[in-house]
PDB file of C-alpha atoms and ligand atoms in Angstrom:
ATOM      1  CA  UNK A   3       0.000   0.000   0.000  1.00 77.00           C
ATOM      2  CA  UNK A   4       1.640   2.955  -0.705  1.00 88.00           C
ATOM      3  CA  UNK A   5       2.673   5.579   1.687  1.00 93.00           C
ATOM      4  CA  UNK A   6       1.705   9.699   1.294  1.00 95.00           C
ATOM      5  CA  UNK A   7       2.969  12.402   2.905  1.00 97.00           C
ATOM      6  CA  UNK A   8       0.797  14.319   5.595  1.00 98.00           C
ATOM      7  CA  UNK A   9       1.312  17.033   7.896  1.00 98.00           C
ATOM      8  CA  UNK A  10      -0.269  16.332  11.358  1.00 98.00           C
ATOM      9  CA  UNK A  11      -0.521  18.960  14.199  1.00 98.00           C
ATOM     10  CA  UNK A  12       0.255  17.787  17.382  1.00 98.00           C
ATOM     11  CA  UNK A  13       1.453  19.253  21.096  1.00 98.00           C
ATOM     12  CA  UNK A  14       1.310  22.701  19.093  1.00 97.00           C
ATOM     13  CA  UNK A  15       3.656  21.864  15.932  1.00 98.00           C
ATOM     14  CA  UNK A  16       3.770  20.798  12.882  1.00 98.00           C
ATOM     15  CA  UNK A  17       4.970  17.067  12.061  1.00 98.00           C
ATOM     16  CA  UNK A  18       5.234  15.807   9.054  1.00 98.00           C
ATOM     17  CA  UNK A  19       4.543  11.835   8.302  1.00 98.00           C
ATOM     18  CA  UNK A  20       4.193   9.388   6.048  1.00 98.00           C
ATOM     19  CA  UNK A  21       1.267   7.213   6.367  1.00 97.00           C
ATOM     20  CA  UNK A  22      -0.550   4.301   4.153  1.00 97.00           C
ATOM     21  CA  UNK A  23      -4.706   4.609   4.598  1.00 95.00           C
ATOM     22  CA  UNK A  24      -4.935   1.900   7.101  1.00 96.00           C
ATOM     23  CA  UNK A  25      -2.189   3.295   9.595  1.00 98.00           C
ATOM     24  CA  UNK A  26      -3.836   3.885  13.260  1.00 98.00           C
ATOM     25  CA  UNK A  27      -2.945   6.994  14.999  1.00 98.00           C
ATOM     26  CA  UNK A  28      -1.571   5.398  18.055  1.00 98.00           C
ATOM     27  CA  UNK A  29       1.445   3.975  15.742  1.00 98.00           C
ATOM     28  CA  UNK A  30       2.327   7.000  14.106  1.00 98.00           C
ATOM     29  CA  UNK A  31       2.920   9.050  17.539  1.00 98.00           C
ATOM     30  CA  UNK A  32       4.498   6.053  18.998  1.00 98.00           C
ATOM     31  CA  UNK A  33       6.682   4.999  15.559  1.00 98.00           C
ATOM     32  CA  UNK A  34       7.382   8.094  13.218  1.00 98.00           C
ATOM     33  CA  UNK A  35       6.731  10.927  15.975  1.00 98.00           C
ATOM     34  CA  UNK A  36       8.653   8.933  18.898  1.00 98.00           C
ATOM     35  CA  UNK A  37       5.788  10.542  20.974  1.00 98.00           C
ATOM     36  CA  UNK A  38       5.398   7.143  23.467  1.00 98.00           C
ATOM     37  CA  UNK A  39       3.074   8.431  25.909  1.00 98.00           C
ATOM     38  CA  UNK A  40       0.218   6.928  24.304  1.00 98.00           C
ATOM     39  CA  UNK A  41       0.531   3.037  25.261  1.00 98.00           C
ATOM     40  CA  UNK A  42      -1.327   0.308  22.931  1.00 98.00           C
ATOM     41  CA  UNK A  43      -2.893  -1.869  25.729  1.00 97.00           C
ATOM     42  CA  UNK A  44      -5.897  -4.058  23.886  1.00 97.00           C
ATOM     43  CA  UNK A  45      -5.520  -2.089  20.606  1.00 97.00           C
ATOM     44  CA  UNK A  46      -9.129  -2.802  20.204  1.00 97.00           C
ATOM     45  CA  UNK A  47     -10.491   0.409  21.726  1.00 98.00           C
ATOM     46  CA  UNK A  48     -11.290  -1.165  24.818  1.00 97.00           C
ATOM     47  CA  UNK A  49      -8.961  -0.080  28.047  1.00 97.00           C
ATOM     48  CA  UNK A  50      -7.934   3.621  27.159  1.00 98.00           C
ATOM     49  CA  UNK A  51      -4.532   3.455  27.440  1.00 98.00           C
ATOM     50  CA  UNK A  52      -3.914   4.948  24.042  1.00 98.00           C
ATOM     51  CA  UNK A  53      -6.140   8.075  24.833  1.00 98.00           C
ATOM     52  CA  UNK A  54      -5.102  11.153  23.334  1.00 98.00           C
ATOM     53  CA  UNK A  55      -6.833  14.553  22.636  1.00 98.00           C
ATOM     54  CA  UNK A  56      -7.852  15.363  19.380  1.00 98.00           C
ATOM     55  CA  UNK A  57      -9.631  18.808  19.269  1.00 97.00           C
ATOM     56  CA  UNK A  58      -9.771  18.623  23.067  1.00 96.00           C
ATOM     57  CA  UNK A  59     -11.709  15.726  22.903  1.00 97.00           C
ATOM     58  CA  UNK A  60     -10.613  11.971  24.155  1.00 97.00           C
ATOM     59  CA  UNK A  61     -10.387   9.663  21.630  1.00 98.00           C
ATOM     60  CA  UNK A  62      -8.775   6.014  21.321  1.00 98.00           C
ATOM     61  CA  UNK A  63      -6.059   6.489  18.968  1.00 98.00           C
ATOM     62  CA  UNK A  64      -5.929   2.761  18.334  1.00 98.00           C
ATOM     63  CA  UNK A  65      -8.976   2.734  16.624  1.00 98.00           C
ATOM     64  CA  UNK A  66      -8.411   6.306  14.430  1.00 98.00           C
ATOM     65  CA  UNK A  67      -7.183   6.481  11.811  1.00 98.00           C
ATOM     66  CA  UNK A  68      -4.076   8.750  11.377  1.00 98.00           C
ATOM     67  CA  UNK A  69      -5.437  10.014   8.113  1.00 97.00           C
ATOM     68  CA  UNK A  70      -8.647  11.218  10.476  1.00 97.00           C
ATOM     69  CA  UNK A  71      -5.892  13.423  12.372  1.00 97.00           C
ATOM     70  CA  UNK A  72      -5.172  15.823   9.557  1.00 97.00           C
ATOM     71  CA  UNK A  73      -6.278  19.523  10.158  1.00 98.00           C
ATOM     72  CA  UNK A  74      -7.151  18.434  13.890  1.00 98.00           C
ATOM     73  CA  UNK A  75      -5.511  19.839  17.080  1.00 98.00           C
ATOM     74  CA  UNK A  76      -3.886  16.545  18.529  1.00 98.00           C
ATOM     75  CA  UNK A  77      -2.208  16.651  22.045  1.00 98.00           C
ATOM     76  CA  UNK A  78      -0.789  13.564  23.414  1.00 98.00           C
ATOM     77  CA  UNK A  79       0.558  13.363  27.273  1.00 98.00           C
ATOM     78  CA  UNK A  80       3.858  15.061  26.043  1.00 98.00           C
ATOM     79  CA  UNK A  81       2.132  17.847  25.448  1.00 98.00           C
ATOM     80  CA  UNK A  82       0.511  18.161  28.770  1.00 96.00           C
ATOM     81  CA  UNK A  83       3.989  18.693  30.472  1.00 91.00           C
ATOM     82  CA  UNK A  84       3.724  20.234  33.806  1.00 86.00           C
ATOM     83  CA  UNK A  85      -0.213  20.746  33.222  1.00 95.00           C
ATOM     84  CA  UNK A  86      -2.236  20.757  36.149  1.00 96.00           C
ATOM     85  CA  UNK A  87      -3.516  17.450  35.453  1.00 96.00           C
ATOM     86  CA  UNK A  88      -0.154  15.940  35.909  1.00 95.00           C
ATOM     87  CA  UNK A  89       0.920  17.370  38.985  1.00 95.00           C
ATOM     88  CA  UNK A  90      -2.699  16.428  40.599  1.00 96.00           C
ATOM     89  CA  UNK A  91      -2.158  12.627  39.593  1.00 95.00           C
ATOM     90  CA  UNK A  92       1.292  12.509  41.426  1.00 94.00           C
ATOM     91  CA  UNK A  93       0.628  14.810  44.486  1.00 95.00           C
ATOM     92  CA  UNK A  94      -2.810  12.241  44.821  1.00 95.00           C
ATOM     93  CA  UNK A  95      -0.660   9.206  43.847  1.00 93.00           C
ATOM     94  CA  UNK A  96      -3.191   8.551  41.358  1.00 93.00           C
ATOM     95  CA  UNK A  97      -0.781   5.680  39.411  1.00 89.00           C
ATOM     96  CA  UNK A  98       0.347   2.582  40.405  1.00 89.00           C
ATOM     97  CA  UNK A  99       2.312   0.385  37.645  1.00 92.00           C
ATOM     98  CA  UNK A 100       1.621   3.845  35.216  1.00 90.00           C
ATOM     99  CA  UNK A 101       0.625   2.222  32.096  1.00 94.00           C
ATOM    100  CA  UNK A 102      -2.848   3.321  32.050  1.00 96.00           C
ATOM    101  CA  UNK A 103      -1.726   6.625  33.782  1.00 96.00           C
ATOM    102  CA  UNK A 104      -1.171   8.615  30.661  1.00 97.00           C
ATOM    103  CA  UNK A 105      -4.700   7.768  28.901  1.00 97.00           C
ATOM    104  CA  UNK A 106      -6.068   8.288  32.248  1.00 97.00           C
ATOM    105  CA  UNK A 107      -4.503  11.788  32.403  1.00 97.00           C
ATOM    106  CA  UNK A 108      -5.494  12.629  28.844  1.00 98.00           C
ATOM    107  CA  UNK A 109      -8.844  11.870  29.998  1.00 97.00           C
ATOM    108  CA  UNK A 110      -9.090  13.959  33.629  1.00 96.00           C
ATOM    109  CA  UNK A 111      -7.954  16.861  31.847  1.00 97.00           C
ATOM    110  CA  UNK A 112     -10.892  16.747  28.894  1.00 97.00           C
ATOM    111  CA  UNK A 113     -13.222  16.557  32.345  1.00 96.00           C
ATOM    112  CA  UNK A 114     -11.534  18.821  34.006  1.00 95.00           C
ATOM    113  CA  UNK A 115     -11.343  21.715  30.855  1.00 95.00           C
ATOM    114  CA  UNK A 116     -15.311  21.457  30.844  1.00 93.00           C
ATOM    115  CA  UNK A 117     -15.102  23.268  33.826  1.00 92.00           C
ATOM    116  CA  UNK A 118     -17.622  21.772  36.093  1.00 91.00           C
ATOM    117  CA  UNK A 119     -18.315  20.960  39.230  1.00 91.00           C
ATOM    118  CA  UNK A 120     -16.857  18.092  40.537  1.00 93.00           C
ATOM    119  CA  UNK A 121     -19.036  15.522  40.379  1.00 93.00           C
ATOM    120  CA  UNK A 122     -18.437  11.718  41.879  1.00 92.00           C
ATOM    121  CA  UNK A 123     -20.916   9.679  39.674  1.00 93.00           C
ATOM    122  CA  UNK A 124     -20.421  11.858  36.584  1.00 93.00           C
ATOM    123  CA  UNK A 125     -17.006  11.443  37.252  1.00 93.00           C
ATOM    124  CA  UNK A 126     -16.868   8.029  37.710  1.00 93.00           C
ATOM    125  CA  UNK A 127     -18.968   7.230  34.144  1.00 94.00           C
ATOM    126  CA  UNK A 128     -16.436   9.495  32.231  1.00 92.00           C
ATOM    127  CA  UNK A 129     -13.583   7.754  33.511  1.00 93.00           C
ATOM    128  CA  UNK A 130     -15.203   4.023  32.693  1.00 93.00           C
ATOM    129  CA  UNK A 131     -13.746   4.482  29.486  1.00 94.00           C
ATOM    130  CA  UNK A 132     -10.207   3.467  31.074  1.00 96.00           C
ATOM    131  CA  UNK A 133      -9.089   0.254  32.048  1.00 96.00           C
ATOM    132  CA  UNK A 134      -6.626   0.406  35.352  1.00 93.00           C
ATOM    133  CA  UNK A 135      -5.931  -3.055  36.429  1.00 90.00           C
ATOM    134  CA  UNK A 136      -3.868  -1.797  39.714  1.00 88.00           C
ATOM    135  CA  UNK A 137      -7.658  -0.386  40.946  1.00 75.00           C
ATOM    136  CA  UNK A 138      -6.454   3.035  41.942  1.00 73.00           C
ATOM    137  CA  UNK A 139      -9.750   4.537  41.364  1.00 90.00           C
ATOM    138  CA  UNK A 140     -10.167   5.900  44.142  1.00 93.00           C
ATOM    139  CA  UNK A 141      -6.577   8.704  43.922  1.00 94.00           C
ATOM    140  CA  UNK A 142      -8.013   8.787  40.391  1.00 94.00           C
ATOM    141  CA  UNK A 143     -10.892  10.822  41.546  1.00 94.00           C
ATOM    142  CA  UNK A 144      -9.153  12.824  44.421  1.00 95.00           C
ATOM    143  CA  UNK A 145      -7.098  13.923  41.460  1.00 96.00           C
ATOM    144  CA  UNK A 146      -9.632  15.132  39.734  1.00 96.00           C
ATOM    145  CA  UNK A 147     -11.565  16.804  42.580  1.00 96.00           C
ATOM    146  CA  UNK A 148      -8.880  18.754  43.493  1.00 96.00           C
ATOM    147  CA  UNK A 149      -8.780  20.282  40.039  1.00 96.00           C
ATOM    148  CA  UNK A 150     -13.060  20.569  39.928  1.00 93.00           C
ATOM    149  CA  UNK A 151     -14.080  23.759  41.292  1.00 86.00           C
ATOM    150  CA  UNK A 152     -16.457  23.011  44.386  1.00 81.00           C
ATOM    151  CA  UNK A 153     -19.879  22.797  43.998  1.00 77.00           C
TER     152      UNK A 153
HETATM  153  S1  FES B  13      -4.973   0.379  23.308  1.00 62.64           S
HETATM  154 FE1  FES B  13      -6.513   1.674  22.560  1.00 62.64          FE
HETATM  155  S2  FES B  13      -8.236   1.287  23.786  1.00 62.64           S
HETATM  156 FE2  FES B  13      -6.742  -0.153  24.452  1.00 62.64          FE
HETATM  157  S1  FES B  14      -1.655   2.132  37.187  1.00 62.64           S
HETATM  158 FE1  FES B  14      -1.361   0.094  36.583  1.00 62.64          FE
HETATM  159  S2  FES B  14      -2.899  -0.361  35.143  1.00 62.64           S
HETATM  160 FE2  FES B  14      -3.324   1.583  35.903  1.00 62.64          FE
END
């Protein structure tokens, strides 16, 4: 299949790749970009680990297509360096073995930019979309309260 030349936009730059049609996001930031945040996990769009924003919203970039990514804002956890987010997970010790921690982040901070209040069962459903087999739930959400402004 035969390979074209694309410009993606991600953490705030330009990066230029070559993809086929079939290529899934999640290997060009982890292959061409060297952008390894993202982890494949199921690569079936099942435990989140792969989350990455993509025009602020969460999406699995396992299952999307890296052709899908042109034109769009993408922002992996690279790009959330010293965000908020990322300093709330550690102070809360919301991470145990870490390899669900950066789709997990991704995720918190797409909650937390909608700028609600926090809210534990709302909460709770948004983050169902990530699998964390060390069941560290429970920091998850104290991470994310602390960045929800009180109700
Ligand atoms: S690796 Fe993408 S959802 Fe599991
Ligand atoms: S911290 Fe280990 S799977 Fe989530």
């Amino acid at each position: 299949m035969p390979k074209r030349e694309v410009v993606l936009h991600v953490n705030g730059e330009e990066r230029v790749v070559h993809i086929r049609s079939a290529d899934v996001l999640l290997d060009v930031l982890r292959v061409q970009l060297g952008l390894t945040g993202a982890k494949p996990g199921c690569e079936n769009g099942d435990c989140g680990a792969c989350t990455v924003l993509v025009g602020g919203q969460p999406y699995k970039s396992c299952i999307m297509l890296a052709i899908e990514g042109v034109g769009q804002s993408i922002t992996t956890v690279e790009g959330l360096r010293d965000a908020p987010v990322q300093r709330a997970f550690a102070s809360c010790y919301a991470f145990q073995c870490g390899y669900c921690t950066p789709g997990l982040i991704m995720n918190a901070h797409a909650l937390v930019e909608r700028g609600l209040a926090f809210d534990e069962r709302e909460v709770q459903e948004w983050l169902e979309s990530n699998i964390c087999r060390c069941t560290s739930y429970e920091e998850i959400e104290k991470a994310v309260k602390s960045l929800c402004p009180p109700r």
